[in-house]
Short mmCIF file of C-alpha atoms in Angstrom, two decimals:
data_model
loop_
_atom_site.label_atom_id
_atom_site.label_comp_id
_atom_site.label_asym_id
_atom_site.label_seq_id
_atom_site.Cartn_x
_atom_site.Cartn_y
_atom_site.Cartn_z
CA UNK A 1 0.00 0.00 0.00
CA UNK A 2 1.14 3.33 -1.19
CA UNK A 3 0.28 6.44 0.88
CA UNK A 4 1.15 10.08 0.67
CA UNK A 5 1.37 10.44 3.80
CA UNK A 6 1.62 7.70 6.90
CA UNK A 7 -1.66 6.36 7.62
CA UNK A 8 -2.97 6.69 11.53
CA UNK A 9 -2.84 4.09 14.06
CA UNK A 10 -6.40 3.72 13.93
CA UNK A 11 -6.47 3.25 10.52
CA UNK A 12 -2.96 0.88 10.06
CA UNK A 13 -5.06 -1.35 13.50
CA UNK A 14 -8.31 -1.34 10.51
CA UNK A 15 -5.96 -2.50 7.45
CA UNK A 16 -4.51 -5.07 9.84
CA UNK A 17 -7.78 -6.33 10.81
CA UNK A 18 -8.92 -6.53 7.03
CA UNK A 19 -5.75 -8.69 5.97
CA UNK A 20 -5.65 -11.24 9.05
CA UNK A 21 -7.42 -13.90 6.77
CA UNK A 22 -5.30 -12.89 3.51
CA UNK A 23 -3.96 -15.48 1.23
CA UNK A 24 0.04 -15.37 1.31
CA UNK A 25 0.79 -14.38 -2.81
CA UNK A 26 3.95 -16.57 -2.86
CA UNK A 27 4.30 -20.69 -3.37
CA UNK A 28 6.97 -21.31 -1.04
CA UNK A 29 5.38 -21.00 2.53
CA UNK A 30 7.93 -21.75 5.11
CA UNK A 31 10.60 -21.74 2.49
CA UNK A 32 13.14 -20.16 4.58
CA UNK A 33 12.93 -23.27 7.02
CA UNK A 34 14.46 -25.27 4.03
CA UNK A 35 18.22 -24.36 3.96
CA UNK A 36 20.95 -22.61 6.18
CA UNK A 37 22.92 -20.65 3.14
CA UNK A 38 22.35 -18.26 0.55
CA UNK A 39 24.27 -20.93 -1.60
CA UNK A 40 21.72 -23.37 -0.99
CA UNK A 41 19.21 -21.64 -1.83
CA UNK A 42 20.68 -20.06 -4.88
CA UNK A 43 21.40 -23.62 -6.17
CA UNK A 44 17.76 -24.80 -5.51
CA UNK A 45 15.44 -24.28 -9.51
CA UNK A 46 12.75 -22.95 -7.13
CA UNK A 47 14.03 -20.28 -5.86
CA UNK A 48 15.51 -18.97 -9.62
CA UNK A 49 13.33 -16.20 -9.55
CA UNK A 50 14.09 -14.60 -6.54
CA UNK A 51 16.37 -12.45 -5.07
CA UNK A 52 18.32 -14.20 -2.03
CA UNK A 53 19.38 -12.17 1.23
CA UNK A 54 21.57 -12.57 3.56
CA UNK A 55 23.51 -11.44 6.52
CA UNK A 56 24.85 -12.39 10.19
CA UNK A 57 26.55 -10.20 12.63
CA UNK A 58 28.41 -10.86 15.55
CA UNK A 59 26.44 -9.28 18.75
CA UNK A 60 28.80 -10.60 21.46
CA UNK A 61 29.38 -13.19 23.82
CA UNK A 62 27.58 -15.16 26.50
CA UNK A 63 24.15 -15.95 27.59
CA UNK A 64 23.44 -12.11 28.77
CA UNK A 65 23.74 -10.92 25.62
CA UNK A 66 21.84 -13.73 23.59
CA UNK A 67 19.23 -13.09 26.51
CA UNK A 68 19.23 -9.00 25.12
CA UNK A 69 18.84 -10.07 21.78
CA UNK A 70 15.96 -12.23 22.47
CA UNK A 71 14.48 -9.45 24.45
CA UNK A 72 15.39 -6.99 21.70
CA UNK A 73 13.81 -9.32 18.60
CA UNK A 74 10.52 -10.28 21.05
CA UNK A 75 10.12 -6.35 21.03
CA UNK A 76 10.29 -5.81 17.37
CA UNK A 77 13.92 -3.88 18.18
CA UNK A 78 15.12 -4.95 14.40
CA UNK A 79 13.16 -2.45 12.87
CA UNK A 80 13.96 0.28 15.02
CA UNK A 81 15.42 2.55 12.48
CA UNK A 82 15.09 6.03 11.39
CA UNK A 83 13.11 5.21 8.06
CA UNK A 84 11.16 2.42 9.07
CA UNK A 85 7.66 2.14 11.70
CA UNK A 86 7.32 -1.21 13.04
CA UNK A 87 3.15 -1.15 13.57
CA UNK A 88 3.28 -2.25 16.45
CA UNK A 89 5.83 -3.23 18.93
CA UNK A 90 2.97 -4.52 21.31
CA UNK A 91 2.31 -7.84 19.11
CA UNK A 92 3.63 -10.96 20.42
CA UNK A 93 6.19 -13.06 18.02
CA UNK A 94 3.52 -16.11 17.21
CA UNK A 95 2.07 -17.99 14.39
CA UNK A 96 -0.70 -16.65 12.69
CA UNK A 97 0.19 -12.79 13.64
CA UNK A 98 -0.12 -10.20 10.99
CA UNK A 99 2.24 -6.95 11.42
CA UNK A 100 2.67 -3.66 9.43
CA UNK A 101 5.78 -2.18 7.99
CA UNK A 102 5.62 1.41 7.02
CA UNK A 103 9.11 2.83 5.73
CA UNK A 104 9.58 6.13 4.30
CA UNK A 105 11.10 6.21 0.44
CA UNK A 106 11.12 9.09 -1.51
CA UNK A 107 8.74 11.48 0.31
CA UNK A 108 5.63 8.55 -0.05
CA UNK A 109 4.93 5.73 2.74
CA UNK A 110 4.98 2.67 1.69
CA UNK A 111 2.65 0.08 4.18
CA UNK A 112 3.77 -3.37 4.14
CA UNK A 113 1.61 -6.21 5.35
CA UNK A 114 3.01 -9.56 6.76
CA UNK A 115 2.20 -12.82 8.50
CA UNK A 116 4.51 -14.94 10.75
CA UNK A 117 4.87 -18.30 9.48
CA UNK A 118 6.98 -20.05 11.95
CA UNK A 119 8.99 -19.97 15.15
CA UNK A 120 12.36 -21.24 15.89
CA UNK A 121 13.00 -21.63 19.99
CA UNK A 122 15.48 -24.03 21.43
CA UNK A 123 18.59 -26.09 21.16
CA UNK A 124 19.88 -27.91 18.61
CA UNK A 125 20.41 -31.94 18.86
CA UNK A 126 23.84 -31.55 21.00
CA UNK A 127 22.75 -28.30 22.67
CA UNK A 128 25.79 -26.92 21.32
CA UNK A 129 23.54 -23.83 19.46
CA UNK A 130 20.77 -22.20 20.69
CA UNK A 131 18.19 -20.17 18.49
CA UNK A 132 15.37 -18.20 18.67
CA UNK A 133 13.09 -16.22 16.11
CA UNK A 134 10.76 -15.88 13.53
CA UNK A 135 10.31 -15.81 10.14
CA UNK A 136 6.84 -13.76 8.28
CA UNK A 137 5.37 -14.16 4.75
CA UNK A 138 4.41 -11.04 2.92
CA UNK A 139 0.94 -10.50 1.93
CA UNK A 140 -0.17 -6.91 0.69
CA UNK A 141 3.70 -6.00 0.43
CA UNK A 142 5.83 -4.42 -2.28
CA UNK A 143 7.72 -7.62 -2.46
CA UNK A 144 6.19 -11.29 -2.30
CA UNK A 145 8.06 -13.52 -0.50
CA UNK A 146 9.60 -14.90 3.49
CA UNK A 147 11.74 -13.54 5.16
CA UNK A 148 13.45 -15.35 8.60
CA UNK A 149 15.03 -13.82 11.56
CA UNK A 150 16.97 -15.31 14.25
CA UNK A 151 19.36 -15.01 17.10
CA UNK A 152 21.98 -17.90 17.59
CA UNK A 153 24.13 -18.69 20.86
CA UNK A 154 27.00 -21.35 19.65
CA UNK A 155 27.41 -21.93 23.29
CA UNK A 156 30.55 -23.09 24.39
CA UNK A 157 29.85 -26.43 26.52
CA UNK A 158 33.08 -25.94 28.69
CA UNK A 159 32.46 -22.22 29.64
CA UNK A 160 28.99 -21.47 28.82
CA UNK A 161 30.17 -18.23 26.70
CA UNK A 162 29.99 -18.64 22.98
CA UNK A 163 29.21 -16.34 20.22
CA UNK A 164 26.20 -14.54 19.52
CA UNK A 165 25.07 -13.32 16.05
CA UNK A 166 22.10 -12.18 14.34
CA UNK A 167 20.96 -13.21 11.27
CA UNK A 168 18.73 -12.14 8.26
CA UNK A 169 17.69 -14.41 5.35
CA UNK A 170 14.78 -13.83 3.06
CA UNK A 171 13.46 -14.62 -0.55
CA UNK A 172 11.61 -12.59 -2.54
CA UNK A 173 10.67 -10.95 -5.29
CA UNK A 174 8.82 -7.78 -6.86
CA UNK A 175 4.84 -7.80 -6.34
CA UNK A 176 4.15 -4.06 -6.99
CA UNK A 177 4.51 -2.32 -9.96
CA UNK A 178 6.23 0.36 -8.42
CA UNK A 179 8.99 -2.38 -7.00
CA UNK A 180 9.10 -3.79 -11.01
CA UNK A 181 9.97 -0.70 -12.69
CA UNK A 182 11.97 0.52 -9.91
CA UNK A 183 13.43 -2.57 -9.08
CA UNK A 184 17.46 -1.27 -8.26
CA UNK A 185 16.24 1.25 -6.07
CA UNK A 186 13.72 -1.66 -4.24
CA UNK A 187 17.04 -3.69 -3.86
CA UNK A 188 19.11 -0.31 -2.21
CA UNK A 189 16.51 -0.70 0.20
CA UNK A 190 16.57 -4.31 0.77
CA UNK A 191 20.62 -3.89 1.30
CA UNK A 192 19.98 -1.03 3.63
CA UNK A 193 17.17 -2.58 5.65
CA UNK A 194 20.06 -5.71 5.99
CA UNK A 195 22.53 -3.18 7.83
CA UNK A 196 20.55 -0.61 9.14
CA UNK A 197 18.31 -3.53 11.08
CA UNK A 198 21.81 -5.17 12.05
CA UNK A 199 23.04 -1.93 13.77
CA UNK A 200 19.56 -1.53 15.63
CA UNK A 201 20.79 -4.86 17.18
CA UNK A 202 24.13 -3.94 18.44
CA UNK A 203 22.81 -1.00 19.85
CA UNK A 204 19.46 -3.01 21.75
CA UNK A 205 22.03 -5.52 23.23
CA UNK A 206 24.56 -2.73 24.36
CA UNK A 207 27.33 -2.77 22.11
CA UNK A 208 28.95 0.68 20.39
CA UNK A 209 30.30 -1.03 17.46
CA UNK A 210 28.26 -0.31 14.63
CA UNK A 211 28.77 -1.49 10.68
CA UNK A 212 28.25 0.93 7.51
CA UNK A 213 28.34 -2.07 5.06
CA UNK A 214 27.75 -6.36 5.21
CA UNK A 215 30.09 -7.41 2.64
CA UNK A 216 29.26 -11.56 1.84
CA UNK A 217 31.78 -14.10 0.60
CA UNK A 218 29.75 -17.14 -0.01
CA UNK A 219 33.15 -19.32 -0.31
CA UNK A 220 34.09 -18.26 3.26
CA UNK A 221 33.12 -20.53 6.09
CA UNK A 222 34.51 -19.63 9.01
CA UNK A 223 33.37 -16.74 11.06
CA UNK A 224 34.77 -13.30 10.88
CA UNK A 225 33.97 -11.41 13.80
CA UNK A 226 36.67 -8.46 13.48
CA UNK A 227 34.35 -5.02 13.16
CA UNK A 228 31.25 -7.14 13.91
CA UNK A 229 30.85 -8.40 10.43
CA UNK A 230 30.45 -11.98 9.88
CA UNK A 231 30.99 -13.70 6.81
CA UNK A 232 30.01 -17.06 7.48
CA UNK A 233 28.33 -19.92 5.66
CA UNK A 234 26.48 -22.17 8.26
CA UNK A 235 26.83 -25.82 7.17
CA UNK A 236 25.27 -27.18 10.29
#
């Protein structure tokens, strides 16, 4: 939804309401469950026609601040940045929710519709990596597509510290025709949404660091936390 200017929260709470039963407009429903890696997904004939997202930085260390992140992503904190109105914090991280985006571009609002799809909460088999998030399906959206968000702990079993990152991966495509015809400036925001959202995490956890660009290297994986930028493949 296109606006000239931002819509009330009376109004966004009505459009909400109206799109609760929507139809998702993509095939792929819980897609993003299906592989780890951009590479995997890039080398999957099903995902040809979409753009493939990615990023992971490093937060810190230890189970205080994988506890902040948790906190941070439970209260929406990802999409506290200047351009971008996360309608509305108060919604609880469940199945079945249906949230509103409204970003700023160019002078207009655009209003972005999406439903969560899935949660992710708990160990892995060894307990060796913890996780929690989310990932939504876009309904009345520029783009059409899933996008998943999560915060993982690779917990160190002698000391209990471990890493902590935070990590973005989404498919999608244009849906609007505003998205098709202006489809490199769509993707400018897609890239800034990846490192503005990452720097809304260091600062909700506490950390000053901050990153002005997520440079990938899909042949690299190990994990690069120098400057807070990971460029990591997850093969697990």
């Amino acid at each position: 939804m296109i606006c000239i200017r931002k819509p009330s929260d009376s109004q966004i709470r009505e459009y909400l309401a109206q799109r609760r039963e929507t139809p998702f407009p993509y095939t792929y429903i819980h897609g993003t469950k299906e592989y780890d890696t951009k590479p995997e997904f890039e080398a999957d004939p099903r995902f040809a026609n979409y753009d493939i997202d990615y990023s992971k930085i490093h937060l810190g260390r230890g189970r205080e601040c994988f506890e902040r992140a948790v906190a941070a992503m439970k209260s929406w904190k990802m999409f506290d940045v200047d351009w971008v109105d996360f309608c509305f914090n108060d919604v609880p991280i469940a199945v079945g929710n249906t949230v509103a985006v409204a970003s700023k571009q160019f002078g207009f609002w655009a209003l972005n519709f999406c439903r969560v799809v899935y949660m992710i909460d708990g160990p892995d088999e060894d307990e060796s990596v913890i996780r929690f998030g989310f990932a939504y399906g876009t309904l009345d959206h520029l783009e059409k597509g899933e996008e998943r968000f999560t915060i993982e702990w690779r917990r160190d079993p002698n000391s209990g510290d471990g890493d902590v990152f935070y990590e973005l991966l989404s498919f999608s495509e244009p849906q609007h025709w505003m998205t098709q015809l202006g489809y490199p400036i769509a993707r400018f925001f897609q890239e800034k949404f990846k490192v503005d959202s990452s720097n809304a995490m260091l600062k909700a956890v506490g950390s000053t660091e901050r990153i002005k660009n997520y440079n990938e290297n899909n042949n690299n994986n190990n994990v690069n936390t120098n400057n807070n930028i990971c460029e990591y493949n997850n093969n697990n």
